[in-house]
Structures are given as structure tokens and as C-alpha cells.
Short mmCIF file of C-alpha atoms in Angstrom, two decimals:
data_model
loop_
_atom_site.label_atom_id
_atom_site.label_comp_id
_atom_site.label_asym_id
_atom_site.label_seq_id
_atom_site.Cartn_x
_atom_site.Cartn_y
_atom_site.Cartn_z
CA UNK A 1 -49.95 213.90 -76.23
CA UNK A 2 -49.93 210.18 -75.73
CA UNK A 3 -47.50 209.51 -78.11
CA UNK A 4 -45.28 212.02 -75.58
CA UNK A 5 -46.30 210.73 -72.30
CA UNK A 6 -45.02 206.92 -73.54
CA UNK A 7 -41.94 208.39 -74.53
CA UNK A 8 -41.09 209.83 -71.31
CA UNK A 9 -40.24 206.59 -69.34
CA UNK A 10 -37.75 205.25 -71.95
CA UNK A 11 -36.51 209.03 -71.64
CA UNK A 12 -36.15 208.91 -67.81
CA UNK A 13 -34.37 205.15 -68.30
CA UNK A 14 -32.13 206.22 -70.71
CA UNK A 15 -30.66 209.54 -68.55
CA UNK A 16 -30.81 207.01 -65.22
CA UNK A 17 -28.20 204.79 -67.70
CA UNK A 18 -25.82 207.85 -68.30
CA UNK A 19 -26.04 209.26 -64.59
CA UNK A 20 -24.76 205.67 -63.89
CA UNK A 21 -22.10 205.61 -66.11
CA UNK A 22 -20.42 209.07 -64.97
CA UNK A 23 -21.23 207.98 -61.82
CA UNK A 24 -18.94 204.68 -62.38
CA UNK A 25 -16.57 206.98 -63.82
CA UNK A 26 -16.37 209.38 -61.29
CA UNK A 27 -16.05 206.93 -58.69
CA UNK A 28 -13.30 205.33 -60.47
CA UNK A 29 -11.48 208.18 -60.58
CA UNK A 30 -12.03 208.93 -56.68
CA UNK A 31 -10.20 205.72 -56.28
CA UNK A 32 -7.71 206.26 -58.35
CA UNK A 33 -6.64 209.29 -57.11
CA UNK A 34 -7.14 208.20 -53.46
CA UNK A 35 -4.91 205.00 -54.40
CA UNK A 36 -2.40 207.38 -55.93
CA UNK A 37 -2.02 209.60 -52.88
CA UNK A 38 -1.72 206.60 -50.79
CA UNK A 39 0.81 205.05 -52.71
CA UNK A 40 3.11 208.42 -52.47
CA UNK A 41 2.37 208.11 -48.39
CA UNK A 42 4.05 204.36 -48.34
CA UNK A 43 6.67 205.93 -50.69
CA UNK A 44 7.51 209.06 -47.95
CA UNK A 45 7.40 207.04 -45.56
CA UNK A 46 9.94 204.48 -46.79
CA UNK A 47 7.52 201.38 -46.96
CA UNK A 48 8.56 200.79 -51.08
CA UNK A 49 7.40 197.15 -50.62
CA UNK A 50 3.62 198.66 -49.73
CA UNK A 51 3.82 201.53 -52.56
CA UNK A 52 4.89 198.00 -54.83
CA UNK A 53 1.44 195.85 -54.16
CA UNK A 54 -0.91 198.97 -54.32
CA UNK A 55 0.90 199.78 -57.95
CA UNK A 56 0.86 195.58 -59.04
CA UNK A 57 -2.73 195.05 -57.52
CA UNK A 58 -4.81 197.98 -58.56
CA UNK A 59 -3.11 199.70 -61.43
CA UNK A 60 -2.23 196.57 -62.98
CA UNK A 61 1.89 196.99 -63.12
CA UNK A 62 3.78 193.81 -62.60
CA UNK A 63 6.21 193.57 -60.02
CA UNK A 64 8.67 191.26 -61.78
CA UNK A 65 9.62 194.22 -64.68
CA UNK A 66 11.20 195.86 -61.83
CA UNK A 67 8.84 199.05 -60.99
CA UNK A 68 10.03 202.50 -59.87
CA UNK A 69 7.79 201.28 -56.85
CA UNK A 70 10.33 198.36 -56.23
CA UNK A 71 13.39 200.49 -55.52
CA UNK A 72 14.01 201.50 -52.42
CA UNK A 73 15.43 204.95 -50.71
CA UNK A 74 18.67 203.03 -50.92
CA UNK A 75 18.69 202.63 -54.48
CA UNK A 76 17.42 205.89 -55.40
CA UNK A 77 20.36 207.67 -52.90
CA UNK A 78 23.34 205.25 -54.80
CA UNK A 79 22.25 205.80 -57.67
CA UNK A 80 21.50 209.96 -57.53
CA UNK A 81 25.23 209.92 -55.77
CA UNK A 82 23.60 211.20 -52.77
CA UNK A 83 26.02 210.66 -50.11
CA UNK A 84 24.45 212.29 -47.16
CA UNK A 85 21.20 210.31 -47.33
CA UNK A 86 23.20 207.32 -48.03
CA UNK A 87 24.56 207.42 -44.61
CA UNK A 88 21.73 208.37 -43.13
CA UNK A 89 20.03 205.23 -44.75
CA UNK A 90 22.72 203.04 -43.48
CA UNK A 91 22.72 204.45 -39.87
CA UNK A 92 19.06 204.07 -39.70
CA UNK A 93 19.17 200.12 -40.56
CA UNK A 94 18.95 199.94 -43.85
CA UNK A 95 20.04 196.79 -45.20
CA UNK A 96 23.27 197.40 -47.73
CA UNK A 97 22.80 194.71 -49.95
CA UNK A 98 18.71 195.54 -50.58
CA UNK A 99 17.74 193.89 -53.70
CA UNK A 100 15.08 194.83 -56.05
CA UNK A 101 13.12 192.50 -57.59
CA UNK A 102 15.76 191.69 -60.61
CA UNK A 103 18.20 191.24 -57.66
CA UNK A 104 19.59 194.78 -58.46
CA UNK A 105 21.10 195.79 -55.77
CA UNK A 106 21.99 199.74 -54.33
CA UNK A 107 25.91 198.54 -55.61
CA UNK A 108 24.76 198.24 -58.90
CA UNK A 109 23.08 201.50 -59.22
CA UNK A 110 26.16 203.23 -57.48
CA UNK A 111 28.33 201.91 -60.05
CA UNK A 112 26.12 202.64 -62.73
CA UNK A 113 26.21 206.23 -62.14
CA UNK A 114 29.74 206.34 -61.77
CA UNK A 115 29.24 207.67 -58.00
CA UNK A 116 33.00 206.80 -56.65
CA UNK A 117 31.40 207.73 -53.38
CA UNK A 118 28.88 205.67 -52.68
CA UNK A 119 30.29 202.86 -53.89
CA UNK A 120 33.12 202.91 -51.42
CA UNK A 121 30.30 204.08 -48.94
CA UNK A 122 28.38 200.72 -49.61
CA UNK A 123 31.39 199.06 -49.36
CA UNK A 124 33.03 200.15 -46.70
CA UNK A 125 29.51 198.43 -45.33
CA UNK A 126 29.61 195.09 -46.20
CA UNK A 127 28.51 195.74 -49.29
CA UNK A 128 28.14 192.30 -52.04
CA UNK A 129 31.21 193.23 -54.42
CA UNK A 130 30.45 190.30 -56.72
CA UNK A 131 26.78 190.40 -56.34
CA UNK A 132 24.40 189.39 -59.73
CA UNK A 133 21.04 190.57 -60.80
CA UNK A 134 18.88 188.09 -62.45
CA UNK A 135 20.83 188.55 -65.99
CA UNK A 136 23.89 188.04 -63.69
CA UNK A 137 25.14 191.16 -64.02
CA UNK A 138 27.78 192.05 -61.53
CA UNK A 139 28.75 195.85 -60.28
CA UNK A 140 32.02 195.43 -62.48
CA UNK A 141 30.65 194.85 -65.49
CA UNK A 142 27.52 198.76 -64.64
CA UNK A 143 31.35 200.56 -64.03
CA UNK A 144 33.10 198.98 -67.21
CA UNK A 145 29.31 199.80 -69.13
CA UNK A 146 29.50 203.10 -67.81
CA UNK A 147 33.05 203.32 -68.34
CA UNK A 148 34.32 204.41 -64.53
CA UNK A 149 37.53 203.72 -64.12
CA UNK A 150 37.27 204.82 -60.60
CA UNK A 151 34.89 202.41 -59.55
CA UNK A 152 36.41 199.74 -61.79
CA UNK A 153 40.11 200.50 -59.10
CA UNK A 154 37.91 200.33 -56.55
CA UNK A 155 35.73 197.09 -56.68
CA UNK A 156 38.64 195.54 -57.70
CA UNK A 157 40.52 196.34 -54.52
CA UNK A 158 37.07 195.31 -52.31
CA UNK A 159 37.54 191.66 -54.22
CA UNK A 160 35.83 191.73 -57.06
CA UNK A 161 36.08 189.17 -59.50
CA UNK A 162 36.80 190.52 -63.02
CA UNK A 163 36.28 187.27 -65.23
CA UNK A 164 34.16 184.12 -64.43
CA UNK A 165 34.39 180.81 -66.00
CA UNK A 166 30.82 180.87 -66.85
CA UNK A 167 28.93 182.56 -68.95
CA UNK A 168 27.77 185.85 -67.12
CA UNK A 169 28.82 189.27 -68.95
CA UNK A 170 32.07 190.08 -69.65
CA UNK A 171 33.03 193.15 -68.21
CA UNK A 172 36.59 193.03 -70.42
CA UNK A 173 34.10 192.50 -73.37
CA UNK A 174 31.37 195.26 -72.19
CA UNK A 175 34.52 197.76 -71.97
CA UNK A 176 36.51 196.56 -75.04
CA UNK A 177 33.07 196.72 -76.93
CA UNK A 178 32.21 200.35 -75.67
CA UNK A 179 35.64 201.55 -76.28
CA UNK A 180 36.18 202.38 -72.70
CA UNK A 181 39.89 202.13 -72.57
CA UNK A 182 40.78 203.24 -69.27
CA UNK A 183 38.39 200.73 -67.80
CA UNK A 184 40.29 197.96 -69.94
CA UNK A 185 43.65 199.59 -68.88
CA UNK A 186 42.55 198.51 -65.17
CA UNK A 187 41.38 195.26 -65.70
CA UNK A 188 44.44 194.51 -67.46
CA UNK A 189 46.53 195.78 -64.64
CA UNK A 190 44.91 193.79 -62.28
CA UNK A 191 46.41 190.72 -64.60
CA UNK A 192 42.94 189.33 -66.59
CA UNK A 193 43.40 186.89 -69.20
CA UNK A 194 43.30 189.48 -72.29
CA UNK A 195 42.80 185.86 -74.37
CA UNK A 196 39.46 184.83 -72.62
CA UNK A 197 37.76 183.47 -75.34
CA UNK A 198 33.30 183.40 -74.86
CA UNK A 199 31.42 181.11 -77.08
CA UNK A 200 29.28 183.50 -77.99
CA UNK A 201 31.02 186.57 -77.67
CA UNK A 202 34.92 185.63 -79.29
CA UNK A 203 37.48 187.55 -77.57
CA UNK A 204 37.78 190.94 -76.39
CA UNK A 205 40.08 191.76 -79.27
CA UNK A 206 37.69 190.82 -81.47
CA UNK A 207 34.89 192.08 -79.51
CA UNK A 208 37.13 195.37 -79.98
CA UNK A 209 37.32 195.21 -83.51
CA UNK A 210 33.52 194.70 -84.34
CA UNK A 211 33.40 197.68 -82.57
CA UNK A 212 35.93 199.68 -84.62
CA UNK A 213 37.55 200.96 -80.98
CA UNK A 214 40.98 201.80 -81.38
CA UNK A 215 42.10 202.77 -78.51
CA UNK A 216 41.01 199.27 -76.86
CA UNK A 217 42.79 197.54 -79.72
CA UNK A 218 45.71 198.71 -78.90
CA UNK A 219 46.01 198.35 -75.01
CA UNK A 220 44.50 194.67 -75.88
CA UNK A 221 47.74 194.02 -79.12
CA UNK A 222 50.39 195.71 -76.37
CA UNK A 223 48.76 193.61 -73.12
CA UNK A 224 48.89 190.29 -75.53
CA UNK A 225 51.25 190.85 -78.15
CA UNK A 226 54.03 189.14 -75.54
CA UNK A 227 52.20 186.21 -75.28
CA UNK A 228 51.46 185.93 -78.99
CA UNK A 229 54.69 185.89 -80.30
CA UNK A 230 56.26 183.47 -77.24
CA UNK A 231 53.57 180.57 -77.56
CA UNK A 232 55.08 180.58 -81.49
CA UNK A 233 58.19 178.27 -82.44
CA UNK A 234 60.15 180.63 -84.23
CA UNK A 235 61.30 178.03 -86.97
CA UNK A 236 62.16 178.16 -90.79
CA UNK A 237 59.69 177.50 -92.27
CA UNK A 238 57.09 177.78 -89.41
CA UNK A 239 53.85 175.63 -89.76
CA UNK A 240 52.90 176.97 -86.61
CA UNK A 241 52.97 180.09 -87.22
CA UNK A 242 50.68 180.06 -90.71
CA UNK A 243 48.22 178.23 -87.77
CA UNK A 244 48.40 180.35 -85.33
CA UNK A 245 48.13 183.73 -87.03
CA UNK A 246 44.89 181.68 -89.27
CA UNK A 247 43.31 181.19 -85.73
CA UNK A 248 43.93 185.02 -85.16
CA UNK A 249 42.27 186.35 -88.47
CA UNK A 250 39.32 184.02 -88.25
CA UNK A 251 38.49 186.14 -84.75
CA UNK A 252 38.86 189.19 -87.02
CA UNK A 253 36.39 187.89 -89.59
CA UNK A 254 33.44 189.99 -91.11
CA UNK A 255 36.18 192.28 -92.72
CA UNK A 256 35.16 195.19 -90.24
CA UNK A 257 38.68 195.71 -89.44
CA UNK A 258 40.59 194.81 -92.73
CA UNK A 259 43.42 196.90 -91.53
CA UNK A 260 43.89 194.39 -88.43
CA UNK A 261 43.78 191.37 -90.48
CA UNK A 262 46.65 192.78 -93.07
CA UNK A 263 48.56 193.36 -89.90
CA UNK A 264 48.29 189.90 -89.12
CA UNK A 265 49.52 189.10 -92.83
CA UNK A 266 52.11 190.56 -92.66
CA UNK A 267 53.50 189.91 -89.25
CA UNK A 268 53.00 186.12 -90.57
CA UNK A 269 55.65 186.79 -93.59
CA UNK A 270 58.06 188.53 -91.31
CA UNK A 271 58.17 186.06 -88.76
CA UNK A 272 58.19 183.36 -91.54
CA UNK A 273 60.91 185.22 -93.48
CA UNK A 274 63.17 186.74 -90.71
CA UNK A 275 63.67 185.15 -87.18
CA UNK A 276 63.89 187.45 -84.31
CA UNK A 277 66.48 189.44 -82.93
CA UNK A 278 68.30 188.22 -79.90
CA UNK A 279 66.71 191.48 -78.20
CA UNK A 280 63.54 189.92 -78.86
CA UNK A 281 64.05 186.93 -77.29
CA UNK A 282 65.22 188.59 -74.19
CA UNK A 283 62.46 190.50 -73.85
CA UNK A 284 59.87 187.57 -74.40
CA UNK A 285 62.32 185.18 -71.72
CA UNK A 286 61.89 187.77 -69.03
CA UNK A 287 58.34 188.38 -70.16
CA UNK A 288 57.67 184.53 -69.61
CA UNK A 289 59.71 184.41 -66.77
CA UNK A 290 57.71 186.85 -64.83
CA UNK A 291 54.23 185.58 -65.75
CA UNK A 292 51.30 187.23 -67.80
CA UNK A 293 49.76 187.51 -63.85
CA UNK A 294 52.59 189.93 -62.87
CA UNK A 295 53.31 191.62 -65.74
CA UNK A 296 51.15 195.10 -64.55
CA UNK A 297 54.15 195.03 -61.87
CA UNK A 298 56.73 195.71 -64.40
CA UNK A 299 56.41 199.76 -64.06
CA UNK A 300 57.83 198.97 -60.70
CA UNK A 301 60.57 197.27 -60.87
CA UNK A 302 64.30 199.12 -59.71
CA UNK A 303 65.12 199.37 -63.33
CA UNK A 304 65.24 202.07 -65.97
CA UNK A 305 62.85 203.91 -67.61
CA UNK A 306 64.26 202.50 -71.48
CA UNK A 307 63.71 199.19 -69.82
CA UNK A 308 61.07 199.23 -68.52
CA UNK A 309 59.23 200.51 -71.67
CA UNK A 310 61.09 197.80 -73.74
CA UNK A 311 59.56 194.94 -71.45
CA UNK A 312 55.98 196.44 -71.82
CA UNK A 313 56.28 196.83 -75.78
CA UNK A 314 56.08 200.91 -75.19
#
């Protein structure tokens, strides 16, 4: 009986320590759950900046990853192509150019989704065409990764600049690499250097061939192929030619397009064994004549059909 009686207040301490500890837990939880519904309040209510700090300060989730809590209504309606509460947004104050914390702004997510809509929506509203996130990202380059062709048209008519001197993504590369061909077909209407050569990305031909693309292969040989052949000095023999072409296979290197570089051969034994036809140099005359910056306006000149295929290598 005494041994039993001792026992008893170590038995009492040790069921105080586990009433304690779901106690803890239980509390915990309370605020958890209390934290959670207040967070979805801020949310409904449109206060995303509030709903942001409750999510980086108590469950631990850091603001600068860019949180579902950091978006606002803006950015979810461009980006679910929700047109109706897009202009509702925008009548109620709503600034158009919103940025999340990775500078992402409702533009971006428009374009992203390939929602034609909203873009021209945002826009239409003052919207940044050339804005960049913190990876400098532009809206160009979401349409050209998504590969909207729409949206590509239309940023391009709002101003948008398709290639920079620095070294922010390509969108010619992003859509020559994902072999979105009628987003390169745009771009090269619009007159962008098909040549632009990135240190660390090569060309978008050869961007295009790493990627086995086809299709953007050959818009990029018929946009360029002009301007190949008339920077060459069609001599006999041609040193500058050998060069030239040698400049072209080293951008085809890695042997994932072998086919491309045996092109490439043998164009460089033609052209060193044959000079070209008189029709050939009227076509490249008028070619250089009119400028690679104009050349997308050659389907509208007064002339013929035959011609005008024969000037764009069709």
C-alpha cells in the first residue's frame, strides 16, 4: 500500500504532462484554423497583400517565391480569361499594371493563357506592353512560350518590342525552340533580325535545330536564306564562301541535325562549282533593295502572284 500511494504523485505528474501537450496541440490547431479562415476573409474581400503577411508570418511561406497569396483578383481574372470580372476589376480601380512580387504582372498571366481577350482588355488600359518580371521576362516572350499567335499580333501592334540588345529571353528563341511556328511566322513579319545571334543561346536557327523543329527551320532558311546568299561574293573559286558556310555549320554543331549540315555541304559545292543564274541575282538585287525590314511587305505589292512567290523564295 505504500509502495502505491508514492506512486500516485509521479502518476498524477505524468497525466498533468500529456493533458498539457494535447492541450498545446489543440490550441495550435484553434489557431491555425482561425488564421486560415481569416486569411480566406482578406482573400474575399480583395485585401491579397493582408492574406500575403498572415501566410509569410504565421505559416512560415516566404513572400519572395511568389505565393498564391501574392496574386491579386487581377491576376487570377487575366489569367482564368475571365473577361467580365476583368472589367469589373478595372472599373472598380484596380491598378492595370499590378505586380506580384516577381514583378509578374496581370499582362503576363493574360498572355500566358493565351486569353486574346484580356490582353487587349489590359491593353486597351494602359497596360505595360514591354513590362519584365524579375527574370525579365516580357509578355512576348509567355505568348511565343505558349505559342499564341494571337497575342503575339497583338502586343506587337500595342508596341512591343520583340528583340532587345541585352540579354533578357528571346522570344524568337523561346518560339523557334518550342517549335511554335506561327508565333515565329509573326515575329518575322513584323521584320526581326532572324540572324540575332545570343552568347549563350546561338541563333534561333540553331536554337531550332537542337530542337529538331522543322517547321521553324524552315520559315527561319526561307526568312534568311536571301540574306545568306547576298552577303556572299559569288566568285570562282570563293574563299568566302568555304568561310561563311564553316561559320554556318559550326551553329549546327552537336550533329543533332546532320541533315542540315549536309545541306550546307552541299550548297557550298554548288555555289563554289556553278555561279548563279541571272534570275538569281534579280531576285537577291530587289531583295536588297527593299531591305530585310520590309521584306514581310512583299505579299503586298501590285505585282503577281508568280512574283511575288519568287521574291519570298516560295
Amino acid at each position: 500500500m505504500t509502495v502505491i500511494e508514492e506512486s500516485r504523485p509521479f502518476a498524477q505528474q505524468l497525466s498533468n504532462v500529456y493533458f498539457t501537450i494535447l492541450s498545446l496541440f489543440c490550441f495550435k490547431l484553434f489557431v491555425k484554423i482561425s488564421l486560415a479562415i481569416l486569411s480566406h476573409f482578406y482573400i474575399v474581400k480583395g485585401n491579397r497583400k493582408e492574406a500575403a503577411r498572415i501566410a509569410a508570418e504565421f505559416y512560415g511561406v516566404p513572400q519572395g517565391q511568389g505565393s498564391w497569396a501574392d496574386r491579386s483578383p487581377l491576376h487570377e481574372a487575366a489569367s482564368q480569361g475571365r473577361l467580365l470580372s476583368l472589367k469589373t476589376l478595372l472599373s472598380q480601380g484596380y491598378n492595370v499594371d499590378t505586380l506580384t512580387i516577381d514583378q509578374v504582372t496581370p499582362l503576363h498571366e493574360a498572355c500566358l493563357g493565351d486569353h486574346v481577350g484580356c490582353a487587349r482588355i489590359l491593353l486597351e488600359a494602359g497596360a505595360n506592353v514591354n513590362a519584365t518580371t524579375i527574370d525579365g521576362v516580357t509578355p512576348l516572350f509567355n505568348a511565343c512560350s505558349r505559342g499564341s499567335a494571337a497575342c503575339a499580333e497583338l502586343l506587337l501592334e500595342y508596341g512591343a518590342k520583340a528583340q532587345w540588345e541585352s540579354c533578357l529571353p528571346s522570344p524568337t528563341h523561346e518560339a523557334a525552340s518550342r517549335g511554335h511556328s506561327e508565333c515565329l511566322e509573326v515575329l518575322i513579319s513584323w521584320g526581326i533580325d532572324v540572324d540575332q545571334d545570343l552568347p549563350h543561346l546561338g541563333t534561333p536557327l540553331y536554337v531550332a535545330c537542337v530542337s529538331q523543329q522543322i517547321h521553324c527551320i524552315r520559315k527561319l532558311l526561307y526568312a534568311g536564306m536571301g540574306e545568306l546568299t547576298s552577303n556572299i561574293h559569288f566568285s570562282f573559286p570563293s574563299e568566302n564562301i568555304s568561310v561563311k558556310l564553316h561559320y554556318r555549320a559550326r551553329l549546327l554543331e552537336n550533329k543533332v541535325v546532320a541533315f542540315s549540315i549536309c545541306i550546307i555541304k552541299h550548297l557550298s559545292f554548288l555555289f563554289a562549282a556553278t555561279p548563279p543564274s541571272l534570275c538569281q541575282l534579280c531576285r537577291l538585287c530587289i531583295r536588297n533593295y527593299i531591305g530585310r525590314a520590309r521584306l514581310h511587305l512583299v505579299p503586298q505589292l501590285q505585282l503577281p502572284t508568280i512574283l511575288k512567290n519568287f521574291l519570298q523564295y516560295r
